[in-house]
CSV table of C-alpha atoms in Angstrom, one decimal:
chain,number,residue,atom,x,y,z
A,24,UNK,CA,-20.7,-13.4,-5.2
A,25,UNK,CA,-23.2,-12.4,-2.4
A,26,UNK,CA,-20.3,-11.7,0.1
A,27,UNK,CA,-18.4,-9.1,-2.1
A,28,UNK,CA,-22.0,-7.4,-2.8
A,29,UNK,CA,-22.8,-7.0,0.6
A,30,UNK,CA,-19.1,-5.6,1.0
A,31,UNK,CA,-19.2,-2.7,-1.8
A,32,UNK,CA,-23.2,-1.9,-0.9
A,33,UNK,CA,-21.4,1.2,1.3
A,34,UNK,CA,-19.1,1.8,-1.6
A,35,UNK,CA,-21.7,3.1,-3.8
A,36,UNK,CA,-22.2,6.4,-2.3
A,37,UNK,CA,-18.0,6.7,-2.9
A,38,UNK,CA,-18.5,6.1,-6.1
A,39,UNK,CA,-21.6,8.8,-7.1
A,40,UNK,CA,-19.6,11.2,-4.7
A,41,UNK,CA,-16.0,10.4,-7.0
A,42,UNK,CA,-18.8,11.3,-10.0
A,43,UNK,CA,-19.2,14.6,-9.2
A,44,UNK,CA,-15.7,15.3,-7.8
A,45,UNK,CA,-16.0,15.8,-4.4
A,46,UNK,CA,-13.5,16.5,-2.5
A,47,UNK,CA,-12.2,13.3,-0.2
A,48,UNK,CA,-13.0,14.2,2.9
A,49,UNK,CA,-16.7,14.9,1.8
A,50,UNK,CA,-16.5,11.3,-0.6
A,51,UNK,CA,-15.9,9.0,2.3
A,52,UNK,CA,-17.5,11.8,4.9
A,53,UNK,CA,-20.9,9.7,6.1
A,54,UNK,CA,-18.6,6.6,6.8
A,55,UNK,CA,-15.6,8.1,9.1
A,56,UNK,CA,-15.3,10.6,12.5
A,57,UNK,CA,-15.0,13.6,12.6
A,58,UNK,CA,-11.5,13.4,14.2
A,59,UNK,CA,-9.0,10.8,14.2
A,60,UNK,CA,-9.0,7.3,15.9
A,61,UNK,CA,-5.5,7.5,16.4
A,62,UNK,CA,-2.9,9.9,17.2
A,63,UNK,CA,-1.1,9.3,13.4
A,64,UNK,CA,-0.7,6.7,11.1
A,65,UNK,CA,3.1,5.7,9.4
A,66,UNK,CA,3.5,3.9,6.3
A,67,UNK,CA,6.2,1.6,4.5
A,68,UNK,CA,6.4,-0.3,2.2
A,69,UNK,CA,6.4,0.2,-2.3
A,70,UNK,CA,4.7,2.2,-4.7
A,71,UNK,CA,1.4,0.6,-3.5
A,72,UNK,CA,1.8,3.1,-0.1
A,73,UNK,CA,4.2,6.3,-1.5
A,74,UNK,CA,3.1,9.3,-1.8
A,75,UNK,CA,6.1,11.2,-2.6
A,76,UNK,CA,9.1,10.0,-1.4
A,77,UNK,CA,10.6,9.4,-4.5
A,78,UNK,CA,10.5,12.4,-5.9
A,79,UNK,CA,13.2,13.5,-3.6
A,80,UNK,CA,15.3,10.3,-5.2
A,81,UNK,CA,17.2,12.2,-8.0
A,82,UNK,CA,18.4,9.3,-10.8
A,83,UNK,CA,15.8,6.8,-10.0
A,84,UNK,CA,13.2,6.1,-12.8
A,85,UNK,CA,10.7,5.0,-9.8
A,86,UNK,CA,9.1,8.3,-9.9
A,87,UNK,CA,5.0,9.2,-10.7
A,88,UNK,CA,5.8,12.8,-10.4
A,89,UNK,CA,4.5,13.6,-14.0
A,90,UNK,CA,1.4,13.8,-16.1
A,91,UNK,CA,-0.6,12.3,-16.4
A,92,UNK,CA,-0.1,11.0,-12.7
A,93,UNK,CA,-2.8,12.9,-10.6
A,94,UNK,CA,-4.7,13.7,-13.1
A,95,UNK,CA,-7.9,13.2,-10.8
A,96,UNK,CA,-6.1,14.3,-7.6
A,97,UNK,CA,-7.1,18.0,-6.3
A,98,UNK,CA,-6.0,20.6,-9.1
A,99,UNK,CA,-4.9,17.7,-11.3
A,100,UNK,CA,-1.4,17.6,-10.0
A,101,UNK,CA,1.0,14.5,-10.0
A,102,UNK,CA,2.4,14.0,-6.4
A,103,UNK,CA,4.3,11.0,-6.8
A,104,UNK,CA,1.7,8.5,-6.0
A,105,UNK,CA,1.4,5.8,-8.5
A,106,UNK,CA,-2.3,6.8,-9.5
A,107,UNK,CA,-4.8,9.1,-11.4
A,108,UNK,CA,-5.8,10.4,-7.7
A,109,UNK,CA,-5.7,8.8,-4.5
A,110,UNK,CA,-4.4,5.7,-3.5
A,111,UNK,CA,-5.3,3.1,-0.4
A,112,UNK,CA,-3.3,4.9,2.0
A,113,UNK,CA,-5.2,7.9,1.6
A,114,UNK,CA,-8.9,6.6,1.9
A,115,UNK,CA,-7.5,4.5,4.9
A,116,UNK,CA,-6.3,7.1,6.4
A,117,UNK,CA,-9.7,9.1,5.6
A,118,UNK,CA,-11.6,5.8,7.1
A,119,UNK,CA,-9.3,6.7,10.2
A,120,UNK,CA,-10.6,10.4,10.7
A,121,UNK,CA,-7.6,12.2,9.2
A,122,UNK,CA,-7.6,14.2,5.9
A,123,UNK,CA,-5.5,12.3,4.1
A,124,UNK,CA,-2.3,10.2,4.2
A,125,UNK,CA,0.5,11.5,6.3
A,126,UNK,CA,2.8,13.2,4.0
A,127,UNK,CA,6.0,12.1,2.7
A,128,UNK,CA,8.8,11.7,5.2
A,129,UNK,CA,11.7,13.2,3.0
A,130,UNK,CA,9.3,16.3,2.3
A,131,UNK,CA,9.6,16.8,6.2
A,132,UNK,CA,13.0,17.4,6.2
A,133,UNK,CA,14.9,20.7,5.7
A,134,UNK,CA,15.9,21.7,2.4
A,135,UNK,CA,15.1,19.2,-0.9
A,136,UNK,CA,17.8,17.2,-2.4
A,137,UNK,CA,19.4,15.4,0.5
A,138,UNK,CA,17.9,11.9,-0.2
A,139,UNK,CA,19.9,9.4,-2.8
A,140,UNK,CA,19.3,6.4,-2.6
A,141,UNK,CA,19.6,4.5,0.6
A,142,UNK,CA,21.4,7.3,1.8
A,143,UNK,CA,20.4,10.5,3.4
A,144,UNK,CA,22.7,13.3,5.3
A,145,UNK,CA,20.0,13.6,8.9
A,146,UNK,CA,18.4,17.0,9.2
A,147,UNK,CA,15.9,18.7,11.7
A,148,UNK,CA,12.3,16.9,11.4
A,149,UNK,CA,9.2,19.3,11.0
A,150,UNK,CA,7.9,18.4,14.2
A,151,UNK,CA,4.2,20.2,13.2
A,152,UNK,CA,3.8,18.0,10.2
A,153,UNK,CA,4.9,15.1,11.7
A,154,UNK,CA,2.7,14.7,14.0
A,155,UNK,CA,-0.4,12.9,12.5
A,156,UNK,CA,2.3,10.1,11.6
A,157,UNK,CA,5.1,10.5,7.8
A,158,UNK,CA,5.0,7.9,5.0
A,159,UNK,CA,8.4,6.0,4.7
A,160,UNK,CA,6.9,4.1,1.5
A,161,UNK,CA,9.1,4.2,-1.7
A,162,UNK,CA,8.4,2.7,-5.1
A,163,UNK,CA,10.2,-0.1,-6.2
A,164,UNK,CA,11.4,-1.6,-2.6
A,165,UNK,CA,10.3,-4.8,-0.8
A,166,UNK,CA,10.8,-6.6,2.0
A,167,UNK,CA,13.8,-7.7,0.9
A,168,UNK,CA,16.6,-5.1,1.1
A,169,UNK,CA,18.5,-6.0,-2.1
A,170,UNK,CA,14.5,-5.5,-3.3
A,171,UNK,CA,15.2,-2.6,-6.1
A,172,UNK,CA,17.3,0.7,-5.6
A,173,UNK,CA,15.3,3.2,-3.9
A,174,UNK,CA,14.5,3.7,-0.4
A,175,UNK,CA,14.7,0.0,1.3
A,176,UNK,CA,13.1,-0.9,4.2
A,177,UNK,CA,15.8,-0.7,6.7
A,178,UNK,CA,16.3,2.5,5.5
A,179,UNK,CA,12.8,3.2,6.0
A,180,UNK,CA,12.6,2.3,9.5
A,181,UNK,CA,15.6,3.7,10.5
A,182,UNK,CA,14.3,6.9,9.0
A,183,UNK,CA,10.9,6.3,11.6
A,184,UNK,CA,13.3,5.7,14.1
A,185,UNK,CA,15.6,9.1,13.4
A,186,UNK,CA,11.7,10.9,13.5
A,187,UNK,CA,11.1,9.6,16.7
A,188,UNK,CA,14.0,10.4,18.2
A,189,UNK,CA,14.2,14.1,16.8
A,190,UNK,CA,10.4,14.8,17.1
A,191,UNK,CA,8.7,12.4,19.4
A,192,UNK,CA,10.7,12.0,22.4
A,193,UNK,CA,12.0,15.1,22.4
A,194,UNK,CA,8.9,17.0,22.3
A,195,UNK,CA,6.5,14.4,24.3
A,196,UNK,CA,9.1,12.9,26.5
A,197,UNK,CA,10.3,8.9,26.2
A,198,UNK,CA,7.1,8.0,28.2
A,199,UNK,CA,4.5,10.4,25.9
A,200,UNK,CA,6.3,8.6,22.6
A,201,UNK,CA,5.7,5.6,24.0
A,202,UNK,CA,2.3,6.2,24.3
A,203,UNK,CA,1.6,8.0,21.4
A,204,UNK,CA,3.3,5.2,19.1
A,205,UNK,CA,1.0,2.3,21.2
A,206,UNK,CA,-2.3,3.9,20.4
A,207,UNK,CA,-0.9,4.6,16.5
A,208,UNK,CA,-1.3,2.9,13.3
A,209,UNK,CA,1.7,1.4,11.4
A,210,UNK,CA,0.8,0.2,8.1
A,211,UNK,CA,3.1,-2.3,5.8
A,212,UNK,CA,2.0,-2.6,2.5
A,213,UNK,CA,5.1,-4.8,0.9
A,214,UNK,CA,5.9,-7.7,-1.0
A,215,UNK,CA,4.9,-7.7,-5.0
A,216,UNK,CA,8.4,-6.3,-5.6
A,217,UNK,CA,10.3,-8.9,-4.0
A,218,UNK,CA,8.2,-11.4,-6.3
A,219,UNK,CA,8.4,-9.3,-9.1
A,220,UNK,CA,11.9,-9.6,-9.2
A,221,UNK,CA,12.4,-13.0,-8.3
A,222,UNK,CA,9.9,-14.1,-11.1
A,223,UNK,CA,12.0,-12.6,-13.6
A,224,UNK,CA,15.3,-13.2,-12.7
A,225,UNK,CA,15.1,-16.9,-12.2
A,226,UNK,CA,13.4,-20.3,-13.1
A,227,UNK,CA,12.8,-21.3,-10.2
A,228,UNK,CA,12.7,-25.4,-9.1
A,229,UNK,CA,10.7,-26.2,-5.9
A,230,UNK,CA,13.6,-25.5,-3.4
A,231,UNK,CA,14.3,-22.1,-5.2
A,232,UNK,CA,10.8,-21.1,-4.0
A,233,UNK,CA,11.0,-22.2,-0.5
A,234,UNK,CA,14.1,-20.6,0.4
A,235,UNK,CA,12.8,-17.4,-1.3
A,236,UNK,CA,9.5,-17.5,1.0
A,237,UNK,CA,11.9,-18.1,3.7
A,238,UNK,CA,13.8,-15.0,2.7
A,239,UNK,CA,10.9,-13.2,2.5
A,240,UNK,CA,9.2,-14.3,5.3
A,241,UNK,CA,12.1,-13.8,7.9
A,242,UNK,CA,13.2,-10.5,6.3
A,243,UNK,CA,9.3,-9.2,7.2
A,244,UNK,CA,9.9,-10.8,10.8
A,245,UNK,CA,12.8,-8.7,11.4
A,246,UNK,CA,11.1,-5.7,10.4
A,247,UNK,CA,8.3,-6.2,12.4
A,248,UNK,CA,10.2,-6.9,15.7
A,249,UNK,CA,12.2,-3.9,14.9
A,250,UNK,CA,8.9,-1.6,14.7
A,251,UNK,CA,7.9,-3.1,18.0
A,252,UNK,CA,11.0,-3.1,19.4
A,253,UNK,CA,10.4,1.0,18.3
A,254,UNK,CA,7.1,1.2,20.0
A,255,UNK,CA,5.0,-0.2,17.4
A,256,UNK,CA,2.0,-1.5,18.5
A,257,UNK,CA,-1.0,-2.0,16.1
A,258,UNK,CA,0.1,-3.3,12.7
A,259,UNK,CA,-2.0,-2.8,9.4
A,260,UNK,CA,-0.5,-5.2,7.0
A,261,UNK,CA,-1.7,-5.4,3.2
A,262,UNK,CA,-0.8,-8.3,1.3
A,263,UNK,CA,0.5,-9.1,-1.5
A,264,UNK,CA,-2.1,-8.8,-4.7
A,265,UNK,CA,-2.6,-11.2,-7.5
A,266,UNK,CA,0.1,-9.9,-9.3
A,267,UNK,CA,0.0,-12.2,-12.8
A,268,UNK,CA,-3.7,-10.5,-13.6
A,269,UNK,CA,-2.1,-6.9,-14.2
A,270,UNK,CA,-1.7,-5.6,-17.4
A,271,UNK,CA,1.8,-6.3,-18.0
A,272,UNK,CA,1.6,-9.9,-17.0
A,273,UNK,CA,-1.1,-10.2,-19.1
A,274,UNK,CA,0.7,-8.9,-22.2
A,275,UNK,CA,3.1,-11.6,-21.5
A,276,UNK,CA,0.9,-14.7,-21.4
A,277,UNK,CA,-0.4,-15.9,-25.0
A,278,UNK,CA,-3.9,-16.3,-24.0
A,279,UNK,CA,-4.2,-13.1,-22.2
A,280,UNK,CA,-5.3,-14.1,-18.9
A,281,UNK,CA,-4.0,-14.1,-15.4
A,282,UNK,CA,-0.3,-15.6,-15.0
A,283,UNK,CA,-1.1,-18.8,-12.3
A,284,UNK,CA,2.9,-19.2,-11.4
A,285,UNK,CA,3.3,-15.7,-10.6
A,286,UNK,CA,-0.3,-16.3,-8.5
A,287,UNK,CA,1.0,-19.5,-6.7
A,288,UNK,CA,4.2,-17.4,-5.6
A,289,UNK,CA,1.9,-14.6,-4.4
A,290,UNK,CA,-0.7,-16.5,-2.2
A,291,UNK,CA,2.6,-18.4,-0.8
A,292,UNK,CA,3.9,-15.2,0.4
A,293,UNK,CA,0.8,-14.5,1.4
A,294,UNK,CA,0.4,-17.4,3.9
A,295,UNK,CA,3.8,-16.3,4.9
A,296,UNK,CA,2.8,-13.3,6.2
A,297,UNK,CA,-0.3,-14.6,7.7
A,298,UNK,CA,1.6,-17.4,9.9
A,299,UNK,CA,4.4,-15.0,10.7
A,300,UNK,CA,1.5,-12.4,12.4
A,301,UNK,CA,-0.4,-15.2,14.1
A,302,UNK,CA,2.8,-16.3,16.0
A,303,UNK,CA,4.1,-13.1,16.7
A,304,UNK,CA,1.1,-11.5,18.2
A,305,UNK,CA,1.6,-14.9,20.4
A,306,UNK,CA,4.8,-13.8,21.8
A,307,UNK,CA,4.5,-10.2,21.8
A,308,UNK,CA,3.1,-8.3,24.5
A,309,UNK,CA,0.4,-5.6,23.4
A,310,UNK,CA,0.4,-6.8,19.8
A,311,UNK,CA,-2.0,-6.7,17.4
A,312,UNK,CA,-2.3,-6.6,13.5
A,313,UNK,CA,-5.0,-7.0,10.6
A,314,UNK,CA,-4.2,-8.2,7.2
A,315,UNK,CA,-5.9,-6.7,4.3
A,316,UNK,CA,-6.0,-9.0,1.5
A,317,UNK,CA,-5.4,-7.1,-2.0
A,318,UNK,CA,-5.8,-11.2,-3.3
A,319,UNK,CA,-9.2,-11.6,-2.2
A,320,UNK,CA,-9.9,-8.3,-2.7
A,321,UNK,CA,-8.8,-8.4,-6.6
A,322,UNK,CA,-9.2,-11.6,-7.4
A,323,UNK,CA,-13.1,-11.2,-6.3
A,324,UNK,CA,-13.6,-7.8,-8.9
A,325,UNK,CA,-12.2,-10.1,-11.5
A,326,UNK,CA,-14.7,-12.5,-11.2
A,327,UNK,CA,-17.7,-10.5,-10.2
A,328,UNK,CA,-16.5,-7.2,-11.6
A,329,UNK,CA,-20.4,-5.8,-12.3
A,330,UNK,CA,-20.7,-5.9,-8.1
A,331,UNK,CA,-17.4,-3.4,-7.9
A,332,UNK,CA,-18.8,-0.8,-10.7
A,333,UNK,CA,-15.4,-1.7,-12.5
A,334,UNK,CA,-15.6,-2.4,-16.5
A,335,UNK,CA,-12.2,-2.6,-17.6
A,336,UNK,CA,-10.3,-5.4,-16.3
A,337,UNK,CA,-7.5,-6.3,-18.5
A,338,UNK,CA,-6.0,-3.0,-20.1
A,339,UNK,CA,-3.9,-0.3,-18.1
A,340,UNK,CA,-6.0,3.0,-18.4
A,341,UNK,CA,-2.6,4.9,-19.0
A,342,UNK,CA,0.3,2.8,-20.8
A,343,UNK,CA,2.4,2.8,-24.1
A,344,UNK,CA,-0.2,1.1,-26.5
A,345,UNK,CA,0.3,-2.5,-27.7
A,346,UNK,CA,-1.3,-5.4,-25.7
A,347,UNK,CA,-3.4,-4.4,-22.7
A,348,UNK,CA,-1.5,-0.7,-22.9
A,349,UNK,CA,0.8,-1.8,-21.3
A,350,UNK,CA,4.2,-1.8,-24.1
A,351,UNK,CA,5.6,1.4,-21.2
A,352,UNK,CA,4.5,3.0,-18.4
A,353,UNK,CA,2.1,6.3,-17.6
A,354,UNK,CA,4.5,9.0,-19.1
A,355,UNK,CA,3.7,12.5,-20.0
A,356,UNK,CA,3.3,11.6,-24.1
A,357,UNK,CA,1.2,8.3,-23.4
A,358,UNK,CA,-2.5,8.6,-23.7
A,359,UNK,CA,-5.1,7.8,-21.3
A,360,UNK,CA,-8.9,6.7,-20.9
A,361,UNK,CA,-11.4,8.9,-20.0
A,362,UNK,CA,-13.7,6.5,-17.8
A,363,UNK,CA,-11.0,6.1,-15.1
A,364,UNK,CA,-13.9,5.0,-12.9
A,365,UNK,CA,-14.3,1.9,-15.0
A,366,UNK,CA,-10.6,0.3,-14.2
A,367,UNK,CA,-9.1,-1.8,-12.5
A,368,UNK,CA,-5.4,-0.7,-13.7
A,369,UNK,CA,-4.5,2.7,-14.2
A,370,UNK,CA,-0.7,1.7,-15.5
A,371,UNK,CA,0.8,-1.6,-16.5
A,372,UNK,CA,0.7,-2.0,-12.7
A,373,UNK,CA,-0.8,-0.1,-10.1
A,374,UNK,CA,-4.6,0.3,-9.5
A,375,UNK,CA,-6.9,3.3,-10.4
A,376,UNK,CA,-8.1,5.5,-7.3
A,377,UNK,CA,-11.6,3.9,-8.2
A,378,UNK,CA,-9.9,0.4,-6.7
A,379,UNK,CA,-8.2,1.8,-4.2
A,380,UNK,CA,-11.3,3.5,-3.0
A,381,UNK,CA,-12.4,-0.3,-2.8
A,382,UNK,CA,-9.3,-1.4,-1.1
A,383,UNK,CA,-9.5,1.2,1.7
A,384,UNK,CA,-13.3,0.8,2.7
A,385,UNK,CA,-12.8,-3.2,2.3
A,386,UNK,CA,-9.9,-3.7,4.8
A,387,UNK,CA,-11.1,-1.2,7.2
A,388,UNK,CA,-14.5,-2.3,7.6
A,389,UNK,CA,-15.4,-5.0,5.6
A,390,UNK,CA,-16.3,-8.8,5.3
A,391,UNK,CA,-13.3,-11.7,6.8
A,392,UNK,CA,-12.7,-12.6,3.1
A,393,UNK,CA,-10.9,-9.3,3.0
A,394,UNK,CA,-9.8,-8.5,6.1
A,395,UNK,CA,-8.7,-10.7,9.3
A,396,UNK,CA,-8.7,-11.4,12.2
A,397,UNK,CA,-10.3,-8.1,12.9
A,398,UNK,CA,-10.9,-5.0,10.8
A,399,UNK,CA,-8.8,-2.1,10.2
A,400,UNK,CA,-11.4,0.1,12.1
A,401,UNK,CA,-11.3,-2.8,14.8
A,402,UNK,CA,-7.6,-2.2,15.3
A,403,UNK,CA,-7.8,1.9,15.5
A,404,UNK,CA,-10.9,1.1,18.1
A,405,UNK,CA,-8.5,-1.3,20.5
């Protein structure tokens, strides 16, 4: 318990700061520079990275674009991240010098209304905006393309590479892109989906699972040597989190606690993703990638929560009542807790911004439990 102590002593300071509601860039202020470490910062990946995309997705129920969503963001808005405030991407991207996460990709684009689905008619980029980096993320993908029904992840790199094309290289030349994307940040936070869906649609027998992690794992490789094949060049990966100790899985198990098949399937994809860096950055010149473990990272408040300043490990702070809170979703008539600080969960799923405050300052500076081989402020610095 000594190692995730010493990794949350520099958190406390967050946590008084989040008190008193200041704003981020003051909260994380004493522990970042004063302007960025990298020219911008994209993002794919689920609802563990989106900050709005979905909200442009008209008939999709994968929206957090509602009370009481953002209830502790600035103004108490709902932006369509999966939160009462901020999530990961944001305080990483704080960590990182900027203000916040880059905004949503579809919010770039002229007019409102042209994304559905995994389709979108192409329009001029806002060249301005985009230039600290766009999130691509979307709630309820994965790695997997036949991963849920929003914005996939081919989809979402081909919408980096259609940004790139009509902002970058046009307006820095193919040589200033190619710089500019070398020195940049792309961070991948994917995967619970893809196990999500796969837990519940199937009993799975030993060669079930294999092939799935194969799936999985050779999906994400693809992906990867897309991005690079793009001009990626520094990768910030976030795993996949212990998934059976949220709130829903809990209300599922009889004896309430953490779901160990859905954990096994986890940490599998987990050493997936591990192996599948480690031979890349082998064969793949100018590479280089950190892996921020949301499993170590979680599984370590659960069993020394007092060390996080986190009370509430089991219930969702905003859900449908019954077990855990978590019979629905946050929705504009559900209710929600007042000491937001105290929980893990904020829905039947997704963190509070007090975790995610944890998450960011773990992977980008913290212990080798969380982070590896080298920190997230280790890969802006290279």
């Amino acid at each position: 318990m000594a190692v995730l102590r010493r990794a949350l002593v520099a958190l406390r300071l967050l946590f008084i700061a989040a008190a008193i509601r200041l704003p981020l860039v003051a909260v994380v202020s004493s522990t970042v520079v004063s302007r960025a470490m990298v020219p911008a910062i994209f993002v794919f990946g689920d609802s563990t990275a989106d900050v709005g995309n979905n909200n442009y997705l008209p008939g999709t129920s994968a929206r957090a674009d509602f009370p009481h969503n953002g209830v502790d963001f600035p103004g108490g808005e709902p932006t369509g991240r999966f939160s009462n405030g901020f999530i990961g991407a944001d305080f990483l991207a704080v960590h990182m010098g900027f203000s916040g996460s880059p905004p949503p990709y579809i919010s770039l684009v002229a007019g409102s209304g042209e994304a559905s689905g995994n389709t979108t008619t192409k329009r001029p980029v806002a060249a301005d905006a985009s230039m600290r980096g766009a999130s691509f993320a979307s709630g309820g993908s994965g790695v997997l393309d036949s991963t849920g029904d929003t914005i996939n992840m081919t989809k979402q790199i081909e919408y980096f590479s259609d940004l790139k094309d009509q902002m970058l290289s046009a307006r820095l030349g193919a040589f200033g892109a190619s710089a500019f994307l070398s020195k940049s940040i792309f961070l991948i936070s994917a995967g619970s989906n893809d196990a999500i869906d796969f837990s519940q649609d199937t009993s799975p027998d030993s060669t079930a699972l294999q092939q799935f992690r194969e799936a999985v794992v050779s999906t994400y490789d693809s992906h990867v040597i897309t991005l690079y094949n793009l001009g990626a060049r520094k990768f910030a990966v976030i795993d996949v989190a212990p998934l059976e100790c949220c709130p829903y899985w809990r209300s599922r198990n009889p004896s309430g606690e953490c779901v160990e098949p859905l954990n096994r399937l986890a940490k599998s994809l987990n050493d997936g993703i591990r192996d599948l860096f480690a031979g890349l950055v082998r064969e793949m010149q100018g590479m280089e990638y950190a892996i921020g473990s949301a499993y170590e990272l979680v599984s370590r408040i659960v069993q020394d929560p007092q060390s996080a300043g986190l009370t509430e490990l089991k219930s969702a702070c905003s859900g449908g009542g019954g077990r855990f809170n978590a019979d629905g979703g946050c929705t504009p008539s559900a209710g929600y807790c007042s000491d937001r600080g105290k929980f893990l969960f904020w829905d039947f799923l997704h963190p509070t911004q007090a975790t995610s405050r944890l998450a960011g300052r773990a992977f980008y500076d913290g212990p080798a439990r969380f982070v590896g081989p080298i920190t997230f402020r280790e890969l802006a610095e290279t």
